mmCIF file of C-alpha atoms and ligand atoms in Angstrom:
data_model
loop_
_atom_site.group_PDB
_atom_site.id
_atom_site.type_symbol
_atom_site.label_atom_id
_atom_site.label_comp_id
_atom_site.label_asym_id
_atom_site.label_seq_id
_atom_site.Cartn_x
_atom_site.Cartn_y
_atom_site.Cartn_z
ATOM 1 C CA MET S 232 33.716 -117.899 -50.865
ATOM 2 C CA VAL S 233 33.475 -118.798 -46.878
ATOM 3 C CA LEU S 234 33.517 -116.173 -44.367
ATOM 4 C CA LEU S 235 33.942 -116.873 -40.611
ATOM 5 C CA PHE S 236 32.278 -114.420 -38.352
ATOM 6 C CA LEU S 237 34.666 -114.439 -35.407
ATOM 7 C CA CYS S 238 33.325 -111.783 -33.111
ATOM 8 C CA PRO S 239 32.568 -113.141 -29.556
ATOM 9 C CA GLY S 240 29.839 -111.286 -27.957
ATOM 10 C CA VAL S 241 28.834 -109.528 -31.144
ATOM 11 C CA ASN S 242 25.090 -110.432 -32.268
ATOM 12 C CA PRO S 243 25.556 -112.163 -35.747
ATOM 13 C CA VAL S 244 21.806 -111.671 -36.774
ATOM 14 C CA GLY S 245 22.227 -108.139 -38.339
ATOM 15 C CA TRP S 246 25.442 -109.108 -40.166
ATOM 16 C CA SER S 247 23.919 -112.480 -41.434
ATOM 17 C CA ARG S 248 20.973 -110.285 -42.964
ATOM 18 C CA GLU S 249 23.045 -107.586 -44.374
ATOM 19 C CA LEU S 250 25.743 -109.962 -45.987
ATOM 20 C CA ALA S 251 23.075 -112.246 -47.605
ATOM 21 C CA ALA S 252 21.250 -109.315 -49.010
ATOM 22 C CA LEU S 253 24.518 -107.918 -50.501
ATOM 23 C CA MET S 254 26.137 -111.229 -51.617
ATOM 24 C CA PRO S 255 23.723 -114.040 -51.617
ATOM 25 C CA GLU S 256 26.342 -116.746 -52.620
ATOM 26 C CA LEU S 257 28.581 -116.203 -49.555
ATOM 27 C CA GLU S 258 28.603 -118.853 -47.023
ATOM 28 C CA LEU S 259 28.698 -117.375 -43.603
ATOM 29 C CA ARG S 260 29.714 -119.493 -40.557
ATOM 30 C CA ILE S 261 29.276 -118.279 -37.131
ATOM 31 C CA TRP S 262 32.180 -119.132 -34.582
ATOM 32 C CA PRO S 263 32.550 -121.365 -32.821
ATOM 33 C CA GLU S 264 30.478 -123.456 -35.394
ATOM 34 C CA VAL S 265 33.488 -123.433 -38.022
ATOM 35 C CA GLY S 266 32.712 -126.596 -39.753
ATOM 36 C CA ASP S 267 35.693 -127.701 -42.228
ATOM 37 C CA VAL S 268 38.411 -125.162 -41.586
ATOM 38 C CA THR S 269 40.256 -125.642 -44.701
ATOM 39 C CA GLN S 270 37.205 -124.239 -46.583
ATOM 40 C CA ILE S 271 37.271 -120.676 -44.783
ATOM 41 C CA ASP S 272 38.641 -117.990 -47.138
ATOM 42 C CA ALA S 273 37.947 -114.869 -44.891
ATOM 43 C CA ALA S 274 37.414 -114.066 -41.353
ATOM 44 C CA LEU S 275 35.437 -111.066 -39.969
ATOM 45 C CA VAL S 276 36.857 -110.427 -36.482
ATOM 46 C CA TRP S 277 36.416 -108.686 -33.310
ATOM 47 C CA GLN S 278 38.701 -109.570 -30.452
ATOM 48 C CA PRO S 279 39.190 -112.920 -31.734
ATOM 49 C CA PRO S 280 40.426 -115.487 -28.877
ATOM 50 C CA PRO S 281 44.267 -115.898 -29.448
ATOM 51 C CA GLY S 282 45.223 -118.636 -31.692
ATOM 52 C CA GLU S 283 41.701 -119.153 -33.309
ATOM 53 C CA LEU S 284 42.803 -117.722 -36.571
ATOM 54 C CA GLN S 285 45.821 -119.824 -36.825
ATOM 55 C CA ARG S 286 43.601 -122.800 -37.108
ATOM 56 C CA LEU S 287 42.363 -121.635 -40.798
ATOM 57 C CA PRO S 288 44.980 -122.957 -43.050
ATOM 58 C CA GLY S 289 43.206 -121.263 -46.144
ATOM 59 C CA LEU S 290 42.853 -117.903 -44.573
ATOM 60 C CA ARG S 291 43.451 -115.147 -47.102
ATOM 61 C CA LEU S 292 42.005 -112.062 -45.335
ATOM 62 C CA ILE S 293 41.496 -110.865 -41.931
ATOM 63 C CA GLN S 294 38.835 -108.180 -41.933
ATOM 64 C CA CYS S 295 38.314 -106.241 -38.868
ATOM 65 C CA LEU S 296 35.103 -105.382 -37.482
ATOM 66 C CA GLY S 297 36.214 -102.144 -35.982
ATOM 67 C CA MET S 298 38.130 -98.948 -37.227
ATOM 68 C CA GLY S 299 40.825 -99.430 -34.821
ATOM 69 C CA VAL S 300 43.315 -102.613 -35.215
ATOM 70 C CA ASP S 301 45.440 -101.985 -32.231
ATOM 71 C CA GLY S 302 43.876 -104.864 -30.239
ATOM 72 C CA LEU S 303 44.068 -107.394 -33.203
ATOM 73 C CA LEU S 304 47.649 -106.357 -34.104
ATOM 74 C CA ALA S 305 48.784 -106.878 -30.348
ATOM 75 C CA ASP S 306 47.822 -110.629 -30.913
ATOM 76 C CA SER S 307 51.205 -112.260 -31.255
ATOM 77 C CA THR S 308 49.454 -115.371 -32.648
ATOM 78 C CA LEU S 309 48.172 -113.376 -35.609
ATOM 79 C CA PRO S 310 48.769 -115.282 -38.793
ATOM 80 C CA PRO S 311 50.735 -113.385 -41.625
ATOM 81 C CA VAL S 312 47.411 -112.995 -43.776
ATOM 82 C CA PRO S 313 46.532 -109.514 -45.153
ATOM 83 C CA VAL S 314 44.494 -107.356 -42.600
ATOM 84 C CA ALA S 315 41.858 -104.885 -43.555
ATOM 85 C CA ARG S 316 40.152 -102.632 -41.089
ATOM 86 C CA MET S 317 36.634 -101.403 -41.124
ATOM 87 C CA PHE S 318 35.789 -98.291 -42.886
ATOM 88 C CA ASP S 319 31.982 -97.462 -41.796
ATOM 89 C CA PRO S 320 30.567 -94.303 -42.882
ATOM 90 C CA GLY S 321 28.024 -94.676 -39.889
ATOM 91 C CA ILE S 322 30.996 -94.706 -37.364
ATOM 92 C CA VAL S 323 32.623 -91.572 -39.156
ATOM 93 C CA THR S 324 29.182 -89.695 -38.666
ATOM 94 C CA GLN S 325 28.858 -90.759 -35.092
ATOM 95 C CA MET S 326 32.134 -89.949 -34.121
ATOM 96 C CA ALA S 327 31.841 -86.304 -35.521
ATOM 97 C CA GLU S 328 28.520 -85.940 -33.707
ATOM 98 C CA TYR S 329 30.177 -87.000 -30.443
ATOM 99 C CA VAL S 330 33.063 -84.676 -30.719
ATOM 100 C CA CYS S 331 30.774 -81.737 -31.631
ATOM 101 C CA GLU S 332 28.631 -82.200 -28.799
ATOM 102 C CA ALA S 333 31.677 -82.497 -26.558
ATOM 103 C CA VAL S 334 33.374 -79.424 -28.123
ATOM 104 C CA LEU S 335 30.035 -77.148 -27.638
ATOM 105 C CA TYR S 336 29.494 -78.659 -24.164
ATOM 106 C CA HIS S 337 33.136 -77.342 -23.127
ATOM 107 C CA HIS S 338 32.907 -74.229 -25.191
ATOM 108 C CA ARG S 339 29.574 -73.162 -23.807
ATOM 109 C CA ARG S 340 30.656 -74.160 -20.076
ATOM 110 C CA LEU S 341 27.558 -76.514 -19.756
ATOM 111 C CA ALA S 342 29.242 -78.122 -16.768
ATOM 112 C CA ASP S 343 29.445 -74.864 -14.908
ATOM 113 C CA TYR S 344 25.758 -74.040 -15.816
ATOM 114 C CA ALA S 345 24.604 -77.505 -14.532
ATOM 115 C CA ALA S 346 26.392 -76.741 -11.240
ATOM 116 C CA LEU S 347 24.725 -73.398 -11.036
ATOM 117 C CA GLN S 348 21.270 -75.046 -11.678
ATOM 118 C CA ARG S 349 21.906 -77.470 -8.673
ATOM 119 C CA GLU S 350 22.420 -74.376 -6.556
ATOM 120 C CA ARG S 351 19.422 -72.554 -7.964
ATOM 121 C CA ARG S 352 21.866 -69.685 -9.104
ATOM 122 C CA TRP S 353 20.855 -67.593 -11.968
ATOM 123 C CA GLN S 354 24.347 -66.457 -13.039
ATOM 124 C CA ARG S 355 25.937 -65.566 -16.447
ATOM 125 C CA LEU S 356 29.348 -66.822 -16.882
ATOM 126 C CA PRO S 357 31.936 -65.041 -19.041
ATOM 127 C CA TRP S 358 31.553 -65.944 -22.778
ATOM 128 C CA GLN S 359 34.240 -66.472 -25.516
ATOM 129 C CA ASP S 360 33.805 -65.922 -29.223
ATOM 130 C CA THR S 361 33.603 -68.990 -31.231
ATOM 131 C CA VAL S 362 35.901 -67.892 -33.826
ATOM 132 C CA ARG S 363 38.613 -67.300 -31.169
ATOM 133 C CA ARG S 364 38.121 -70.700 -29.614
ATOM 134 C CA ARG S 365 40.807 -72.876 -31.230
ATOM 135 C CA VAL S 366 40.079 -76.661 -31.584
ATOM 136 C CA GLY S 367 42.999 -79.075 -32.272
ATOM 137 C CA ILE S 368 42.325 -82.370 -33.754
ATOM 138 C CA LEU S 369 45.091 -84.959 -33.336
ATOM 139 C CA GLY S 370 44.729 -87.380 -36.222
ATOM 140 C CA LEU S 371 43.343 -86.127 -39.669
ATOM 141 C CA GLY S 372 42.283 -89.663 -41.098
ATOM 142 C CA GLU S 373 38.773 -90.837 -41.964
ATOM 143 C CA ILE S 374 37.274 -89.796 -38.840
ATOM 144 C CA GLY S 375 39.769 -86.741 -37.924
ATOM 145 C CA ALA S 376 39.264 -85.012 -41.361
ATOM 146 C CA HIS S 377 35.602 -85.366 -41.392
ATOM 147 C CA THR S 378 35.001 -84.374 -37.728
ATOM 148 C CA ALA S 379 37.448 -81.214 -38.334
ATOM 149 C CA ARG S 380 35.045 -80.221 -41.131
ATOM 150 C CA GLN S 381 32.070 -80.523 -38.962
ATOM 151 C CA VAL S 382 33.436 -78.666 -36.117
ATOM 152 C CA GLN S 383 34.785 -75.895 -38.300
ATOM 153 C CA ARG S 384 31.202 -75.424 -39.545
ATOM 154 C CA PHE S 385 30.507 -73.972 -36.206
ATOM 155 C CA GLY S 386 32.731 -71.196 -36.791
ATOM 156 C CA PHE S 387 35.757 -72.667 -34.513
ATOM 157 C CA ALA S 388 39.245 -72.177 -35.505
ATOM 158 C CA VAL S 389 40.400 -75.772 -36.353
ATOM 159 C CA ALA S 390 43.874 -77.312 -36.665
ATOM 160 C CA GLY S 391 44.797 -80.861 -37.125
ATOM 161 C CA TRP S 392 47.884 -82.925 -36.564
ATOM 162 C CA SER S 393 48.985 -85.780 -38.746
ATOM 163 C CA ARG S 394 52.002 -87.809 -39.944
ATOM 164 C CA SER S 395 52.205 -86.641 -43.274
ATOM 165 C CA PRO S 396 51.175 -83.309 -44.790
ATOM 166 C CA LYS S 397 47.444 -82.805 -45.447
ATOM 167 C CA VAL S 398 45.842 -79.933 -47.626
ATOM 168 C CA LEU S 399 42.295 -79.361 -46.257
ATOM 169 C CA GLU S 400 41.211 -75.756 -46.645
ATOM 170 C CA TYR S 401 39.289 -75.837 -43.446
ATOM 171 C CA VAL S 402 42.014 -77.126 -41.141
ATOM 172 C CA ALA S 403 45.289 -75.392 -40.297
ATOM 173 C CA GLY S 404 47.632 -78.532 -40.972
ATOM 174 C CA PHE S 405 50.475 -79.483 -38.663
ATOM 175 C CA TYR S 406 52.497 -82.684 -39.313
ATOM 176 C CA GLY S 407 55.119 -84.602 -37.812
ATOM 177 C CA ASP S 408 56.583 -84.780 -34.177
ATOM 178 C CA ASP S 409 58.545 -81.432 -34.370
ATOM 179 C CA THR S 410 55.027 -79.683 -34.862
ATOM 180 C CA LEU S 411 53.420 -81.258 -31.942
ATOM 181 C CA PRO S 412 54.241 -78.676 -29.285
ATOM 182 C CA ALA S 413 53.021 -75.706 -31.424
ATOM 183 C CA PHE S 414 50.029 -77.386 -32.178
ATOM 184 C CA LEU S 415 49.257 -78.072 -28.636
ATOM 185 C CA GLN S 416 50.043 -74.443 -27.661
ATOM 186 C CA ARG S 417 47.495 -73.031 -29.926
ATOM 187 C CA THR S 418 44.827 -75.567 -28.740
ATOM 188 C CA ASP S 419 42.008 -74.621 -26.400
ATOM 189 C CA ILE S 420 39.940 -77.707 -26.978
ATOM 190 C CA LEU S 421 41.941 -80.956 -27.871
ATOM 191 C CA VAL S 422 40.378 -83.945 -29.490
ATOM 192 C CA CYS S 423 42.315 -87.147 -29.825
ATOM 193 C CA LEU S 424 41.412 -89.249 -32.896
ATOM 194 C CA LEU S 425 44.723 -90.865 -33.521
ATOM 195 C CA PRO S 426 45.198 -94.529 -33.999
ATOM 196 C CA LEU S 427 47.105 -96.460 -30.993
ATOM 197 C CA THR S 428 50.507 -97.578 -32.266
ATOM 198 C CA PRO S 429 53.774 -97.809 -30.573
ATOM 199 C CA THR S 430 54.486 -93.957 -31.494
ATOM 200 C CA THR S 431 51.099 -92.745 -30.261
ATOM 201 C CA ARG S 432 50.887 -94.653 -26.977
ATOM 202 C CA ASP S 433 51.116 -92.241 -24.046
ATOM 203 C CA ILE S 434 51.169 -89.179 -26.262
ATOM 204 C CA LEU S 435 49.357 -87.181 -23.785
ATOM 205 C CA GLY S 436 51.345 -87.082 -20.592
ATOM 206 C CA ALA S 437 52.391 -84.340 -18.390
ATOM 207 C CA ARG S 438 54.492 -82.675 -20.730
ATOM 208 C CA GLU S 439 52.171 -82.441 -23.516
ATOM 209 C CA LEU S 440 49.162 -81.254 -21.332
ATOM 210 C CA ALA S 441 51.351 -78.600 -19.785
ATOM 211 C CA LEU S 442 51.827 -77.107 -23.362
ATOM 212 C CA LEU S 443 48.087 -76.542 -23.850
ATOM 213 C CA PRO S 444 47.031 -73.002 -22.783
ATOM 214 C CA ALA S 445 45.433 -72.606 -19.331
ATOM 215 C CA GLY S 446 41.815 -73.492 -19.014
ATOM 216 C CA ALA S 447 42.131 -75.902 -22.142
ATOM 217 C CA CYS S 448 39.805 -79.095 -22.307
ATOM 218 C CA VAL S 449 40.504 -82.610 -23.559
ATOM 219 C CA ILE S 450 38.352 -84.776 -25.616
ATOM 220 C CA ASN S 451 39.544 -88.348 -26.016
ATOM 221 C CA CYS S 452 37.476 -90.893 -28.085
ATOM 222 C CA ALA S 453 40.308 -92.688 -29.590
ATOM 223 C CA ARG S 454 42.076 -95.083 -27.316
ATOM 224 C CA GLY S 455 42.544 -95.122 -23.389
ATOM 225 C CA GLU S 456 46.388 -95.656 -23.786
ATOM 226 C CA HIS S 457 46.793 -92.508 -25.662
ATOM 227 C CA LEU S 458 46.299 -90.661 -22.422
ATOM 228 C CA VAL S 459 48.386 -90.910 -19.196
ATOM 229 C CA GLU S 460 45.401 -90.932 -16.778
ATOM 230 C CA ALA S 461 47.181 -89.754 -13.654
ATOM 231 C CA ASP S 462 48.576 -87.015 -15.536
ATOM 232 C CA LEU S 463 45.293 -85.867 -16.652
ATOM 233 C CA LEU S 464 43.884 -85.971 -13.127
ATOM 234 C CA ALA S 465 47.034 -83.829 -12.099
ATOM 235 C CA ALA S 466 46.274 -81.312 -14.726
ATOM 236 C CA LEU S 467 42.563 -80.912 -13.758
ATOM 237 C CA ASP S 468 43.243 -80.854 -10.283
ATOM 238 C CA SER S 469 46.003 -78.034 -10.388
ATOM 239 C CA GLY S 470 43.471 -75.886 -12.353
ATOM 240 C CA HIS S 471 45.566 -75.880 -15.495
ATOM 241 C CA LEU S 472 42.881 -77.758 -17.555
ATOM 242 C CA ALA S 473 39.209 -77.117 -17.066
ATOM 243 C CA GLY S 474 37.581 -80.230 -18.206
ATOM 244 C CA ALA S 475 37.617 -83.539 -20.154
ATOM 245 C CA THR S 476 35.299 -85.778 -22.185
ATOM 246 C CA LEU S 477 36.482 -89.277 -22.248
ATOM 247 C CA ASP S 478 34.876 -92.290 -24.207
ATOM 248 C CA VAL S 479 37.837 -94.658 -24.049
ATOM 249 C CA PHE S 480 40.046 -95.824 -21.074
ATOM 250 C CA ARG S 481 43.076 -97.832 -20.295
ATOM 251 C CA GLN S 482 40.872 -100.328 -18.644
ATOM 252 C CA GLU S 483 37.516 -101.089 -20.104
ATOM 253 C CA PRO S 484 34.870 -101.345 -18.376
ATOM 254 C CA LEU S 485 35.990 -98.361 -16.198
ATOM 255 C CA PRO S 486 36.454 -100.070 -12.794
ATOM 256 C CA PRO S 487 33.836 -98.890 -10.298
ATOM 257 C CA ASP S 488 36.374 -97.284 -7.995
ATOM 258 C CA HIS S 489 38.101 -95.337 -10.755
ATOM 259 C CA PRO S 490 38.394 -91.618 -9.914
ATOM 260 C CA PHE S 491 37.171 -90.675 -13.383
ATOM 261 C CA TRP S 492 33.461 -91.715 -12.258
ATOM 262 C CA THR S 493 33.132 -88.999 -9.735
ATOM 263 C CA HIS S 494 35.547 -86.222 -10.924
ATOM 264 C CA PRO S 495 33.664 -83.016 -11.271
ATOM 265 C CA LYS S 496 35.554 -82.007 -14.475
ATOM 266 C CA ILE S 497 35.315 -85.290 -16.294
ATOM 267 C CA ARG S 498 32.557 -86.721 -18.219
ATOM 268 C CA VAL S 499 32.485 -90.387 -19.074
ATOM 269 C CA THR S 500 30.996 -92.573 -21.654
ATOM 270 C CA PRO S 501 31.303 -96.158 -22.120
ATOM 271 C CA HIS S 502 33.174 -96.479 -25.366
ATOM 272 C CA VAL S 503 30.102 -95.632 -27.389
ATOM 273 C CA ALA S 504 31.381 -92.525 -29.599
ATOM 274 C CA GLY S 505 31.236 -94.710 -32.680
ATOM 275 C CA LEU S 506 29.873 -98.083 -33.010
ATOM 276 C CA THR S 507 29.949 -100.525 -36.104
ATOM 277 C CA HIS S 508 26.493 -101.177 -37.470
ATOM 278 C CA PRO S 509 26.058 -104.021 -40.005
ATOM 279 C CA ARG S 510 23.817 -101.711 -42.313
ATOM 280 C CA THR S 511 26.608 -99.140 -42.929
ATOM 281 C CA ALA S 512 29.552 -101.566 -42.380
ATOM 282 C CA ALA S 513 28.469 -104.572 -44.392
ATOM 283 C CA PRO S 514 29.172 -102.805 -47.846
ATOM 284 C CA LEU S 515 32.906 -102.689 -47.116
ATOM 285 C CA VAL S 516 33.224 -106.100 -46.068
ATOM 286 C CA VAL S 517 31.501 -107.492 -49.162
ATOM 287 C CA GLU S 518 33.728 -105.159 -51.352
ATOM 288 C CA ASN S 519 36.714 -106.548 -49.733
ATOM 289 C CA LEU S 520 35.424 -110.137 -50.330
ATOM 290 C CA ARG S 521 34.825 -109.219 -54.035
ATOM 291 C CA ARG S 522 38.195 -107.965 -54.388
ATOM 292 C CA LEU S 523 39.672 -110.962 -52.730
ATOM 293 C CA GLN S 524 37.906 -113.221 -55.072
ATOM 294 C CA ALA S 525 39.000 -111.086 -58.152
ATOM 295 C CA GLY S 526 42.566 -110.893 -56.980
ATOM 296 C CA GLU S 527 42.380 -106.866 -56.598
ATOM 297 C CA PRO S 528 43.874 -104.778 -53.975
ATOM 298 C CA LEU S 529 41.937 -104.694 -50.701
ATOM 299 C CA LEU S 530 40.437 -101.367 -49.459
ATOM 300 C CA HIS S 531 41.637 -100.112 -46.048
ATOM 301 C CA ARG S 532 44.348 -102.510 -45.748
ATOM 302 C CA VAL S 533 46.472 -102.179 -42.611
ATOM 303 C CA ASP S 534 50.171 -101.605 -42.641
ATOM 304 C CA ARG S 535 51.211 -104.097 -39.927
ATOM 305 C CA VAL S 536 54.569 -102.367 -39.335
ATOM 306 C CA ARG S 537 53.279 -98.852 -39.027
ATOM 307 C CA GLY S 538 50.265 -100.279 -36.958
ATOM 308 C CA TYR S 539 47.275 -98.737 -38.624
HETATM 309 P P1 NAP Z 106 43.004 -93.368 -39.822
HETATM 310 O O1 NAP Z 106 42.106 -93.039 -41.149
HETATM 311 O O2 NAP Z 106 43.880 -94.375 -40.051
HETATM 312 O O3 NAP Z 106 43.706 -91.841 -39.448
HETATM 313 C C1 NAP Z 106 44.769 -91.845 -38.628
HETATM 314 C C2 NAP Z 106 45.324 -90.570 -38.538
HETATM 315 O O4 NAP Z 106 46.165 -90.338 -37.557
HETATM 316 C C3 NAP Z 106 45.984 -90.112 -39.830
HETATM 317 O O5 NAP Z 106 45.878 -88.809 -40.100
HETATM 318 C C4 NAP Z 106 47.494 -90.511 -39.547
HETATM 319 O O6 NAP Z 106 48.511 -89.599 -40.157
HETATM 320 C C5 NAP Z 106 47.448 -89.765 -38.017
HETATM 321 N N1 NAP Z 106 48.596 -90.457 -37.413
HETATM 322 C C6 NAP Z 106 48.818 -91.790 -37.069
HETATM 323 N N2 NAP Z 106 49.958 -92.033 -36.412
HETATM 324 C C7 NAP Z 106 50.540 -90.618 -36.311
HETATM 325 C C8 NAP Z 106 51.712 -90.209 -35.560
HETATM 326 N N3 NAP Z 106 52.608 -90.977 -34.949
HETATM 327 N N4 NAP Z 106 51.931 -88.773 -35.530
HETATM 328 C C9 NAP Z 106 50.820 -87.908 -36.176
HETATM 329 N N5 NAP Z 106 49.870 -88.330 -36.814
HETATM 330 C C10 NAP Z 106 49.674 -89.792 -36.689
HETATM 331 O O7 NAP Z 106 42.073 -93.536 -38.540
HETATM 332 P P2 NAP Z 106 40.513 -93.347 -38.192
HETATM 333 O O8 NAP Z 106 39.814 -94.241 -39.079
HETATM 334 O O9 NAP Z 106 40.474 -91.785 -38.455
HETATM 335 O O10 NAP Z 106 40.363 -93.833 -36.868
HETATM 336 C C11 NAP Z 106 41.142 -93.289 -35.669
HETATM 337 C C12 NAP Z 106 40.924 -94.063 -34.598
HETATM 338 O O11 NAP Z 106 39.701 -93.672 -33.817
HETATM 339 C C13 NAP Z 106 40.895 -95.663 -34.671
HETATM 340 O O12 NAP Z 106 42.367 -95.988 -34.764
HETATM 341 C C14 NAP Z 106 40.250 -96.150 -33.478
HETATM 342 O O13 NAP Z 106 41.116 -96.379 -32.525
HETATM 343 C C15 NAP Z 106 39.606 -94.895 -32.952
HETATM 344 N N6 NAP Z 106 37.954 -94.964 -32.829
HETATM 345 C C16 NAP Z 106 37.228 -94.962 -31.826
HETATM 346 C C17 NAP Z 106 36.023 -95.118 -31.785
HETATM 347 C C18 NAP Z 106 35.186 -94.964 -30.395
HETATM 348 O O14 NAP Z 106 34.004 -95.551 -30.451
HETATM 349 N N7 NAP Z 106 35.711 -94.317 -29.455
HETATM 350 C C19 NAP Z 106 35.301 -95.627 -32.949
HETATM 351 C C20 NAP Z 106 36.070 -95.810 -34.065
HETATM 352 C C21 NAP Z 106 37.441 -95.534 -34.179
HETATM 353 P P3 NAP Z 106 48.531 -89.819 -41.618
HETATM 354 O O15 NAP Z 106 47.320 -89.259 -42.359
HETATM 355 O O16 NAP Z 106 49.843 -88.899 -42.184
HETATM 356 O O17 NAP Z 106 48.700 -91.192 -42.092
#
């Protein structure tokens, strides 16, 4: 089995070590040193240069290094080979950590207290009971379902929105486009954990943000293209929304002159909510290579029409 590591800008050292420990017989080639292209069975990819995968005539698996495959599927040169996305339990944990911190940050008005501290003002702000604060999670997949559980453990009233029905005892389930307005109307802290697909692009625009109750907050750690940035700014500046925590942006890195950097109601992090780590991610890669070898169904195979 020959695997090509085709992840420009990603350090291959940890991957080499973890993959060798789990599958000593695997031959790993690090792009651009591809050798005989006819020998390559599978490619582990992140932002591969367009056209590179087409050069591999024996390719039988494209394993994405990240849990989101929107960038990969947008590549019109992608060969018609099965695509599997990453499932990294480490990312799932990190994403839940990020969201829990952001939910608590907005719930406990820590931005307002930081502003008061800068003015040396000792002032208690109105308090809201946790069980009355309604958190709404868009996307109840691997990350959304776990995150909903962790947020609910603090006592928040949690609802989730998905495409198909879900039965999770700790989440009020909403599914399908028709329920989105009702879901938004009951949500004080909105968390986006959707995959980016043609149907979820721009899903958070002026109309949807207006449906959130006055004083609501938005947390986006899925993809920048879910959110219409100008509409978020308008909703914050009008006073309808109280704040936002954003990890992902339409343009990354966020340009230095972007208004998000300095907006008093926005917190920015540089797409770090969940990062793939070879220690926690390599087992899935090896399991899919083993399945490829045995002719068994791949784990986390992407439906290329659905887009996730
Ligand atoms: P997933 O397991 O594929 O789950 C996606 C969820 O979204 C599912 O519940 C799905 O519904 C729902 N969904 C998809 N399209 C929908 C639609 N049109 N209407 C309603 N619900 C819809 O994905 P995941 O592993 O949780 O990851 C989610 C995303 O997080 C990734 O795609 C990636 O972009 C992002 N991410 C970001 C970071 C970061 O560092 N910021 C790190 C990792 C991942 P069904 O269950 O009914 O299919």
